[in-house]
XYZ file of C-alpha atoms in Angstrom:
670
model
C 0.000 0.000 0.000
C 1.259 3.465 -0.860
C 0.919 6.095 1.832
C 1.074 9.851 1.071
C 2.798 12.317 3.384
C 2.300 15.576 1.568
C 3.286 16.886 -1.862
C 7.015 17.013 -1.115
C 7.519 13.262 -0.881
C 5.860 9.905 -1.360
C 6.309 6.493 0.163
C 8.117 3.882 -1.902
C 5.974 0.804 -1.536
C 7.591 -2.584 -1.895
C 6.055 -4.382 -4.868
C 5.730 -8.103 -5.300
C 9.126 -9.450 -6.173
C 7.583 -12.377 -7.952
C 6.447 -10.058 -10.741
C 9.995 -9.395 -11.870
C 10.834 -10.334 -15.453
C 14.136 -11.852 -14.399
C 15.035 -14.733 -12.083
C 16.425 -14.001 -8.656
C 17.039 -16.240 -5.670
C 17.170 -15.605 -1.966
C 19.746 -17.020 0.407
C 18.205 -18.953 3.339
C 19.888 -18.712 6.722
C 22.282 -21.641 6.967
C 25.885 -22.162 7.893
C 26.322 -25.197 5.710
C 28.319 -25.047 2.575
C 25.331 -26.214 0.535
C 22.321 -23.893 0.672
C 18.802 -24.106 -0.679
C 16.924 -21.261 -2.295
C 13.284 -20.354 -2.611
C 11.388 -17.589 -4.368
C 11.273 -14.467 -2.278
C 7.509 -14.330 -1.829
C 6.777 -18.018 -1.389
C 8.809 -19.715 1.324
C 6.743 -22.882 0.985
C 7.866 -23.659 -2.532
C 10.422 -26.471 -2.873
C 14.023 -25.576 -3.713
C 14.788 -25.134 -7.380
C 17.922 -26.337 -9.114
C 19.195 -23.026 -10.444
C 22.546 -21.355 -9.818
C 22.389 -19.917 -6.322
C 24.396 -17.989 -3.835
C 26.153 -20.261 -1.351
C 28.826 -20.186 1.288
C 31.195 -21.562 -1.318
C 30.679 -18.592 -3.640
C 33.700 -17.346 -5.583
C 34.220 -13.618 -6.150
C 36.240 -12.064 -8.986
C 37.102 -8.578 -10.100
C 34.269 -6.491 -11.467
C 33.622 -6.695 -15.173
C 31.754 -3.384 -15.453
C 30.878 -0.231 -13.618
C 27.184 -1.022 -14.057
C 25.274 -3.868 -15.684
C 22.642 -3.285 -18.362
C 19.951 -5.523 -19.795
C 21.715 -5.413 -23.124
C 24.581 -7.900 -23.412
C 26.479 -5.513 -25.598
C 26.244 -2.627 -23.144
C 26.805 -5.020 -20.225
C 30.165 -6.130 -21.540
C 31.368 -2.927 -23.218
C 34.431 -1.404 -21.626
C 34.877 2.359 -21.749
C 38.484 3.330 -22.198
C 38.218 6.198 -19.751
C 36.321 4.325 -17.028
C 37.363 1.650 -14.573
C 35.071 -0.837 -12.854
C 33.890 0.459 -9.489
C 31.069 -1.928 -8.538
C 31.809 -5.006 -6.392
C 30.868 -8.301 -7.972
C 30.719 -11.560 -6.045
C 29.779 -14.574 -8.136
C 27.468 -17.190 -6.647
C 29.585 -20.019 -8.007
C 33.123 -20.201 -9.282
C 33.150 -19.271 -13.013
C 34.700 -21.740 -15.419
C 38.371 -21.192 -16.198
C 37.297 -21.036 -19.844
C 35.553 -17.733 -19.037
C 38.776 -16.200 -17.713
C 41.220 -14.110 -19.740
C 44.733 -15.585 -19.885
C 46.265 -12.099 -19.786
C 44.624 -10.604 -16.700
C 43.386 -13.923 -15.125
C 39.944 -12.372 -14.566
C 36.563 -13.167 -16.028
C 36.416 -11.689 -19.526
C 35.593 -8.017 -19.828
C 34.151 -7.263 -23.276
C 35.518 -10.531 -24.779
C 36.944 -10.278 -28.322
C 38.433 -12.787 -30.726
C 41.902 -11.904 -32.015
C 43.722 -12.884 -35.204
C 45.364 -15.854 -33.480
C 41.912 -17.345 -32.764
C 42.008 -16.893 -28.977
C 39.676 -14.820 -26.836
C 40.830 -12.032 -24.505
C 39.402 -8.953 -22.829
C 39.286 -6.096 -25.315
C 41.472 -3.884 -23.137
C 43.974 -6.696 -22.561
C 44.183 -7.373 -26.308
C 44.718 -3.692 -27.075
C 47.362 -3.254 -24.362
C 49.304 -6.464 -25.074
C 51.603 -7.087 -28.017
C 51.706 -10.878 -28.170
C 49.393 -13.792 -27.445
C 50.533 -15.697 -24.306
C 49.625 -18.999 -26.003
C 51.405 -18.836 -29.382
C 53.200 -15.411 -29.149
C 51.329 -14.211 -32.236
C 50.668 -10.504 -32.622
C 47.331 -9.523 -31.093
C 44.845 -7.751 -33.340
C 41.149 -7.524 -32.475
C 38.920 -9.122 -35.113
C 35.371 -9.358 -33.719
C 33.402 -9.432 -30.447
C 32.958 -12.900 -28.946
C 29.201 -12.707 -28.437
C 28.893 -16.358 -27.407
C 31.280 -15.926 -24.448
C 29.603 -12.629 -23.520
C 26.239 -14.420 -23.378
C 27.684 -17.163 -21.145
C 29.099 -14.559 -18.741
C 25.767 -12.755 -18.775
C 24.073 -15.918 -17.525
C 26.319 -16.170 -14.421
C 24.658 -15.456 -11.075
C 26.103 -12.783 -8.778
C 25.145 -11.384 -5.388
C 23.331 -8.079 -5.246
C 25.867 -5.361 -4.480
C 23.745 -4.395 -1.474
C 24.421 -7.871 -0.121
C 28.207 -7.427 -0.177
C 30.568 -5.622 2.128
C 34.210 -4.662 2.051
C 36.576 -7.046 3.787
C 38.355 -5.246 6.637
C 41.828 -4.107 5.593
C 44.650 -6.444 6.580
C 42.380 -9.431 7.134
C 41.768 -12.493 5.068
C 39.312 -15.236 5.718
C 40.902 -18.338 6.996
C 41.837 -20.771 4.306
C 40.268 -18.782 1.504
C 40.834 -20.467 -1.802
C 40.656 -17.229 -3.817
C 43.649 -15.125 -4.747
C 42.598 -11.534 -4.047
C 42.162 -9.545 -7.216
C 42.846 -12.434 -9.574
C 39.341 -13.781 -9.899
C 40.658 -17.360 -10.196
C 40.452 -19.884 -7.375
C 43.643 -21.615 -6.330
C 43.688 -25.296 -7.305
C 42.058 -27.523 -4.697
C 41.011 -24.610 -2.481
C 37.803 -24.763 -0.492
C 35.896 -21.478 -0.276
C 33.065 -20.261 1.888
C 30.770 -17.275 1.939
C 32.580 -15.852 4.933
C 35.900 -16.223 3.148
C 34.982 -14.871 -0.249
C 37.011 -11.799 -1.165
C 37.645 -9.841 -4.341
C 39.530 -6.745 -5.401
C 37.618 -4.089 -7.312
C 39.537 -2.782 -10.296
C 41.228 0.457 -9.403
C 40.321 0.109 -5.708
C 42.315 -1.499 -2.894
C 40.704 -4.110 -0.648
C 38.241 -6.948 -1.242
C 34.552 -7.799 -0.856
C 32.680 -10.561 0.916
C 29.072 -11.601 1.412
C 27.221 -9.472 3.970
C 24.836 -11.716 5.954
C 22.815 -8.632 6.914
C 22.516 -7.362 3.345
C 20.345 -8.261 0.379
C 19.976 -12.053 0.229
C 19.285 -12.248 -3.498
C 21.413 -13.523 -6.349
C 20.635 -12.378 -9.873
C 21.955 -12.896 -13.350
C 24.685 -10.471 -14.337
C 22.511 -9.127 -17.165
C 19.643 -8.442 -14.700
C 21.765 -6.698 -12.104
C 20.688 -3.134 -12.854
C 16.979 -3.970 -12.915
C 17.179 -5.622 -9.505
C 19.420 -3.114 -7.775
C 17.247 -0.158 -8.806
C 14.327 -1.647 -6.866
C 16.272 -3.508 -4.175
C 14.825 -3.179 -0.644
C 18.377 -2.898 0.727
C 19.314 0.078 -1.460
C 20.356 3.064 0.698
C 18.111 6.125 0.331
C 17.789 9.544 1.907
C 14.754 11.005 3.597
C 12.958 13.208 1.036
C 11.973 15.671 3.781
C 15.386 16.339 5.274
C 18.802 15.209 3.950
C 20.094 15.398 7.521
C 18.050 12.380 8.543
C 20.124 9.201 9.057
C 20.621 7.003 5.966
C 17.818 4.508 5.416
C 17.193 1.327 3.524
C 14.415 1.394 0.955
C 12.371 -1.113 2.955
C 12.493 1.187 6.033
C 11.548 4.394 4.214
C 7.791 4.024 4.609
C 7.986 3.565 8.387
C 10.420 6.454 8.698
C 8.159 8.836 6.803
C 5.342 8.181 9.261
C 7.595 9.246 12.142
C 9.692 11.920 10.414
C 9.758 15.265 12.287
C 10.821 17.296 9.265
C 7.667 17.363 7.124
C 7.298 20.790 5.496
C 4.118 22.600 4.582
C 3.227 22.215 0.903
C 3.163 26.019 0.759
C 6.702 26.464 2.022
C 7.733 27.891 -1.308
C 5.329 30.765 -0.702
C 6.790 31.521 2.740
C 5.131 29.100 5.192
C 7.722 28.042 7.804
C 5.912 25.023 9.274
C 8.010 21.887 9.973
C 6.586 18.927 11.926
C 5.476 15.330 11.906
C 2.498 13.693 10.253
C 0.048 14.500 13.026
C 0.967 18.178 13.312
C 1.107 18.419 9.514
C -2.593 17.556 9.171
C -3.504 19.989 11.967
C -1.410 22.754 10.391
C -3.171 22.456 7.054
C -6.464 23.381 8.743
C -5.092 26.711 9.970
C -2.449 27.524 7.331
C -3.136 30.958 5.864
C -1.877 29.797 2.467
C -4.283 26.884 2.286
C -7.244 29.155 1.487
C -5.259 30.763 -1.309
C -3.974 27.556 -2.819
C -6.274 27.765 -5.865
C -5.128 31.326 -6.548
C -1.516 30.360 -5.916
C -1.899 27.332 -8.188
C -3.384 29.496 -10.929
C -0.525 31.949 -10.478
C 1.973 29.102 -10.747
C 0.228 27.803 -13.851
C 0.236 31.253 -15.412
C 3.883 31.708 -14.525
C 4.664 28.307 -16.028
C 2.791 29.248 -19.209
C 4.778 32.464 -19.402
C 7.987 30.499 -18.987
C 6.921 28.162 -21.789
C 6.033 31.126 -23.980
C 9.366 32.740 -23.211
C 11.141 29.495 -24.011
C 9.245 29.265 -27.301
C 10.201 32.841 -28.140
C 13.818 32.030 -27.361
C 13.594 29.078 -29.744
C 12.031 31.321 -32.399
C 14.817 33.835 -31.945
C 17.422 31.101 -32.192
C 15.732 29.819 -35.371
C 15.663 33.310 -36.878
C 19.324 33.749 -36.016
C 20.071 30.419 -37.668
C 18.135 31.449 -40.776
C 19.936 34.790 -40.786
C 23.264 32.945 -40.591
C 22.266 30.689 -43.485
C 21.124 33.674 -45.528
C 24.433 35.355 -44.806
C 26.315 32.234 -45.907
C 24.209 32.025 -49.053
C 24.868 35.679 -49.781
C 28.599 35.090 -49.359
C 28.380 32.086 -51.690
C 26.501 34.119 -54.285
C 29.125 36.838 -54.015
C 31.903 34.264 -54.528
C 30.051 32.776 -57.507
C 29.650 36.235 -58.994
C 33.365 36.907 -58.556
C 34.128 33.540 -60.149
C 31.887 34.339 -63.115
C 33.623 37.691 -63.520
C 36.960 35.879 -63.488
C 35.717 33.432 -66.140
C 34.404 36.348 -68.182
C 37.781 38.083 -67.976
C 39.515 34.846 -68.934
C 37.190 34.331 -71.922
C 37.694 37.912 -72.984
C 41.462 37.420 -72.827
C 41.166 34.191 -74.825
C 39.002 35.910 -77.440
C 41.601 38.640 -77.720
C 44.333 36.048 -78.258
C 42.209 34.237 -80.869
C 41.571 37.529 -82.636
C 45.278 38.291 -82.704
C 45.984 34.808 -84.061
C 43.316 35.252 -86.715
C 44.872 38.541 -87.733
C 48.275 36.868 -87.886
C 46.883 34.086 -90.107
C 45.190 36.677 -92.306
C 48.459 38.551 -92.594
C 50.209 35.298 -93.543
C 47.599 34.658 -96.234
C 47.976 38.179 -97.553
C 51.737 37.744 -97.691
C 51.286 34.430 -99.512
C 48.888 35.998 -102.015
C 51.269 38.879 -102.563
C 54.092 36.406 -103.124
C 52.024 34.446 -105.669
C 50.989 37.641 -107.451
C 54.591 38.753 -107.600
C 55.628 35.447 -109.143
C 52.762 35.680 -111.621
C 53.823 39.205 -112.581
C 57.353 37.870 -113.118
C 55.991 35.362 -115.630
C 56.545 32.201 -113.595
C 53.418 30.520 -114.935
C 54.274 27.096 -113.610
C 54.015 28.241 -110.037
C 50.292 28.781 -110.130
C 47.764 26.392 -111.606
C 44.079 27.049 -110.843
C 43.303 23.368 -111.468
C 45.758 22.298 -108.721
C 44.317 24.304 -105.794
C 43.640 21.999 -102.794
C 40.511 22.547 -100.746
C 39.256 20.968 -97.530
C 36.375 18.635 -98.381
C 35.600 17.235 -94.951
C 36.708 16.458 -91.416
C 36.823 13.161 -89.529
C 35.935 13.774 -85.858
C 36.032 11.164 -83.098
C 39.402 11.016 -81.365
C 39.673 12.254 -77.778
C 43.263 13.418 -78.144
C 45.826 14.644 -80.683
C 46.250 12.592 -83.874
C 49.924 11.600 -84.297
C 49.978 9.219 -87.291
C 47.994 8.286 -90.410
C 48.123 5.326 -92.787
C 46.079 4.484 -95.913
C 44.946 1.024 -97.046
C 44.191 1.765 -100.698
C 42.686 -1.652 -101.490
C 39.753 -1.085 -99.200
C 39.737 2.714 -99.174
C 40.410 2.705 -95.446
C 42.248 5.329 -93.430
C 43.812 4.456 -90.083
C 44.566 7.180 -87.515
C 46.512 6.817 -84.236
C 45.984 9.173 -81.309
C 46.950 10.144 -77.764
C 43.708 8.499 -76.611
C 45.568 5.150 -77.112
C 43.211 4.042 -79.900
C 43.332 3.529 -83.665
C 40.250 4.563 -85.623
C 39.330 3.023 -88.977
C 37.664 5.491 -91.381
C 35.772 4.678 -94.582
C 37.053 7.139 -97.242
C 34.903 5.904 -100.126
C 31.240 5.384 -99.233
C 30.050 6.231 -95.689
C 32.943 8.486 -94.640
C 32.391 7.307 -91.083
C 34.426 5.518 -88.434
C 34.001 1.787 -89.027
C 35.713 0.651 -85.855
C 37.957 1.761 -82.998
C 40.906 -0.540 -82.308
C 41.970 -0.716 -78.667
C 44.987 -2.525 -77.280
C 47.794 -0.088 -76.588
C 48.529 1.300 -73.139
C 50.238 4.410 -74.481
C 50.026 7.024 -77.232
C 49.879 5.518 -80.740
C 52.850 7.109 -82.535
C 53.304 5.088 -85.757
C 51.249 3.082 -88.278
C 52.358 0.911 -91.192
C 50.682 -1.556 -93.604
C 52.206 -4.666 -95.179
C 49.848 -6.864 -97.166
C 46.711 -7.470 -95.085
C 48.403 -6.598 -91.816
C 48.414 -3.287 -89.952
C 51.337 -2.611 -87.599
C 51.045 0.010 -84.851
C 53.836 1.384 -82.652
C 53.208 3.078 -79.333
C 54.716 4.889 -76.380
C 54.108 1.662 -74.437
C 57.182 0.278 -76.342
C 55.144 -2.386 -78.166
C 54.161 -3.194 -81.748
C 50.692 -4.671 -82.264
C 49.790 -6.680 -85.372
C 46.205 -6.267 -86.632
C 44.325 -8.253 -89.300
C 42.838 -5.657 -91.666
C 40.129 -8.034 -92.951
C 38.711 -8.730 -89.460
C 40.079 -5.606 -87.744
C 41.189 -7.807 -84.860
C 44.462 -7.878 -82.918
C 46.491 -10.986 -83.739
C 49.806 -10.401 -81.980
C 51.687 -8.069 -79.599
C 55.486 -7.706 -79.577
C 57.582 -5.987 -76.941
C 59.767 -4.205 -79.499
C 61.935 -1.609 -77.735
C 62.895 -0.335 -74.310
C 61.633 3.109 -75.351
C 58.625 4.390 -77.311
C 58.288 3.197 -80.902
C 58.414 6.479 -82.848
C 58.123 5.318 -86.467
C 57.427 2.223 -88.613
C 58.000 1.363 -92.277
C 57.890 -1.902 -94.244
C 59.714 -3.147 -97.344
C 60.940 -6.428 -98.811
C 58.786 -8.407 -96.345
C 60.590 -6.709 -93.468
C 59.381 -4.253 -90.859
C 61.649 -1.454 -89.614
C 60.919 0.207 -86.225
C 62.635 3.346 -84.949
C 63.217 4.343 -81.320
C 65.928 5.988 -79.207
C 69.292 5.540 -81.009
C 68.130 2.271 -82.584
C 66.389 0.787 -85.602
C 65.213 -2.810 -85.365
C 64.698 -4.964 -88.435
C 61.970 -7.623 -88.200
C 61.245 -10.488 -90.594
C 57.500 -10.757 -91.200
C 56.443 -14.415 -90.835
C 52.647 -14.595 -90.932
C 51.455 -12.791 -87.819
C 54.848 -13.137 -86.148
C 57.762 -10.709 -86.143
C 61.231 -12.284 -85.927
C 64.025 -9.906 -84.951
C 66.604 -9.997 -87.748
C 69.031 -7.234 -86.861
C 69.376 -4.013 -84.903
C 70.864 -1.019 -86.714
C 73.003 1.117 -84.416
C 75.299 4.107 -84.645
C 72.415 6.589 -84.423
C 72.873 9.718 -82.345
C 69.321 10.490 -81.166
C 65.670 9.576 -81.497
C 64.779 8.082 -84.876
C 61.583 9.967 -85.690
C 61.563 9.484 -89.476
C 61.892 6.309 -91.571
C 61.204 5.984 -95.312
C 61.785 2.957 -97.558
C 62.211 3.660 -101.274
C 63.278 1.049 -103.809
C 66.318 -0.649 -102.252
C 67.165 1.959 -99.667
C 66.030 2.874 -96.158
C 66.277 6.521 -95.075
C 66.431 7.298 -91.334
C 66.431 10.723 -89.680
C 67.891 11.625 -86.288
C 69.722 14.661 -84.901
C 70.949 16.744 -87.905
C 71.639 13.494 -89.758
C 70.026 11.362 -92.452
C 71.459 7.886 -92.872
C 70.884 5.872 -96.024
C 70.888 2.061 -95.589
C 71.007 -0.700 -98.194
C 67.905 -2.775 -97.458
C 69.470 -5.971 -98.794
C 72.705 -5.831 -96.815
C 71.333 -3.674 -93.973
C 74.508 -1.601 -94.053
C 74.793 2.201 -93.980
C 75.877 3.387 -97.441
C 75.649 7.168 -97.075
C 75.207 9.911 -94.456
C 73.664 13.319 -95.137
C 74.476 16.122 -92.710
C 71.802 18.752 -92.105
C 71.192 21.819 -90.014
C 68.172 22.928 -88.052
C 68.122 20.331 -85.288
C 66.512 16.893 -85.271
C 64.999 15.481 -88.447
C 61.270 14.968 -87.858
C 60.154 13.943 -91.373
C 61.530 12.548 -94.631
C 60.048 12.220 -98.139
C 61.665 10.733 -101.252
C 60.659 11.674 -104.810
C 62.025 10.418 -108.108
C 64.714 13.071 -108.048
C 65.027 14.432 -104.524
C 65.402 13.581 -100.872
C 63.404 16.003 -98.680
C 63.506 16.348 -94.880
C 61.724 18.563 -92.347
C 63.543 19.724 -89.200
C 62.872 20.955 -85.696
C 63.880 24.514 -86.600
C 61.215 25.107 -89.295
C 63.426 24.254 -92.307
C 62.936 21.883 -95.235
C 66.165 20.622 -96.828
C 66.311 19.191 -100.368
C 69.084 16.892 -101.761
C 69.614 15.491 -105.236
C 68.901 11.775 -104.946
C 71.706 10.830 -107.323
C 74.553 13.150 -106.327
C 73.505 13.384 -102.648
C 74.242 17.113 -102.805
C 71.951 19.626 -101.081
C 70.241 21.755 -103.721
C 67.823 23.925 -101.761
C 66.526 24.881 -98.304
C 62.817 25.759 -98.310
C 61.569 28.314 -95.800
C 58.136 29.569 -94.883
C 57.014 27.545 -91.875
C 57.330 29.133 -88.432
C 57.284 25.856 -86.507
C 58.696 22.326 -86.533
C 57.977 20.449 -89.771
C 56.336 17.296 -88.404
C 55.373 15.477 -91.621
C 56.027 15.322 -95.373
C 54.069 13.600 -98.150
C 54.467 13.305 -101.935
C 51.981 13.241 -104.824
C 53.633 12.532 -108.173
C 52.054 12.737 -111.616
C 53.659 12.437 -115.035
C 53.534 16.203 -115.322
C 54.716 17.320 -111.889
C 55.651 16.345 -108.362
C 54.185 18.042 -105.293
C 55.473 17.780 -101.722
C 53.151 18.582 -98.805
C 54.570 19.741 -95.465
C 52.753 19.842 -92.103
C 53.963 22.092 -89.287
C 53.631 23.107 -85.681
C 52.370 26.484 -86.976
C 48.978 24.806 -87.787
C 49.479 25.129 -91.527
C 50.091 22.834 -94.495
C 52.164 24.003 -97.433
C 52.159 22.699 -101.005
C 55.541 22.785 -102.741
C 56.193 22.384 -106.461
C 59.378 20.361 -106.815
C 59.841 21.604 -110.369
C 60.854 25.083 -109.195
C 61.024 24.608 -105.376
C 58.247 27.161 -104.786
C 55.359 27.076 -102.277
C 52.222 27.185 -104.362
C 49.620 27.059 -101.598
C 49.191 27.344 -97.829
C 46.337 25.379 -96.253
C 44.905 26.750 -92.991
C 42.009 24.873 -91.457
C 43.356 23.081 -88.375
C 43.065 24.582 -84.882
C 46.246 22.911 -83.677
C 49.644 21.749 -84.818
C 49.479 19.508 -87.915
C 51.375 16.313 -87.032
C 50.645 13.653 -89.704
C 50.037 13.348 -93.463
C 48.915 10.569 -95.810
C 48.009 10.533 -99.537
C 45.737 8.243 -101.547
C 44.294 8.583 -105.067
C 45.106 12.255 -105.293
C 43.629 13.011 -101.895
C 45.571 14.396 -98.951
C 44.724 13.495 -95.317
C 46.087 15.586 -92.431
C 45.942 14.807 -88.696
C 46.441 17.443 -86.011
C 46.603 18.172 -82.308
C 42.992 19.429 -82.520
C 41.998 15.681 -82.591
C 40.643 15.871 -86.164
C 41.599 14.441 -89.545
C 40.879 16.647 -92.572
C 40.486 15.560 -96.192
C 41.921 17.744 -98.982
C 41.324 17.359 -102.681
C 42.163 19.272 -105.855
């Protein structure tokens, strides 16, 4: 029954213990080492065979500061907290539930990489496993062991007391603080001791305390409502400490009961009898409705004030967000202004470049007109003007090499995007397929029969079947990028740093035949014509006999490295790093002319020969192509359509194909 003693306190009534959702057992008075247990509210029930508290109980160090219903929270160790609650187990835990590092019952058991189980803190603070000396690394929580520990029965902490300092129970079989009983030891309730982690001393069963044993997982639930839990008088903290079961009787006799209107100024203090008499004469009692209404109104005002404070805080938050958004908008506006300035600067540069190109065209036209006025009719032929007829678009990077397969009207282009695209140049004028296989920039292409050979910065040569457009072989050709390829006499020649390798073509295989050495720099240009191979490196062109693979002549040049070579019926032509085009007589090997006009490296040369005339096309870093008449060594046309350096040329059936850094391939026809 619950008794009321005024608004300032209430009696804590003891509820039926049998209604608890967890099992607990009570110790019956006995001095024997084997005790029987009965439910707390039914002494007539027969003993039950559950784990119980006995005089042979074993105590170990505490696993936790407080137990929770949850196994996970029950066995979680906080790094910054130490166990402070005494724990006395009703029966000695199995050795299998004890950590081999600290010799205590597991605290937050975890499985380590070696397969053993330890306390989490022990595993984190120890370097090696004591069993196999393996390095300790936590893998996962050992939930099964945690559940077993949670099922162990312990004494209520209000049924334990500290063992007096300097004393030990006679013959105790428990090593203080270790939590493990000594082999063969006999223990008793009066001799059970334990050391609390971080605290000196030990604990033993208190015969005058709470007689119940509970599961470790149910400890908190029991101890919150335990009749032996110490409490303070709600009327006066100065009253002596009480047990929960004595609180109701104390409240009936307490001499410190205050008037419920003490907060308004009433000074009454007395016991229960005088309290009831005082209420009849208390001057505040008649005003209690008014006082209550005043309190309610005051509470409403406090709530309103709190709500207003929340509204103000919300408005401040919104103001802060608006301020942040305004700052972001200001930054975006500044960024857009910066982009606008950058675009304006770029447009200015493009305009200047356009004016420079226009000036170059005007100079070229003036030069042509001057030659026409001088009567050089052969330098200008309206029927031989080349115009751009189309553009192949598809590469995602600069185009570095071109190759034509005339039999099938196919054009192959290699790019920095590591692919080779196959273009139809006869019917659809579209990309038929993209060949993938290289891990680096595709720098060189060459065709022999029905095979396409591609060289790359990944130092390999890949063999492709042109009929199926499939890769059939990959050869690790050089230790450096393969810069150029050419085929002749059923042999493939590949150029790289200071080396030319000669490969015999055997089906889809390449058999290394010889390596040509004595080169002074990168071999960026290779041309095979009749029985000779022409190679270009730094300021040098070497002429090799294809049959003997021996160097038969060396041409010295100026203008830096040789980037391109072309051979006509009468001349040897090369383009250099320093914008120059040198021309030699093919028979006498004497230099006959140096052609100028480009303002950048001459990357590529190509030849179109007819019975009437021979034209050489040059491609340059200056984004232009020039058409040269080899009859009088004069530039007859400058082609300007690319938006980047022109790097590759190929000719087929009177058509000229040009690849550039702008990732496009353009088609030029007369």
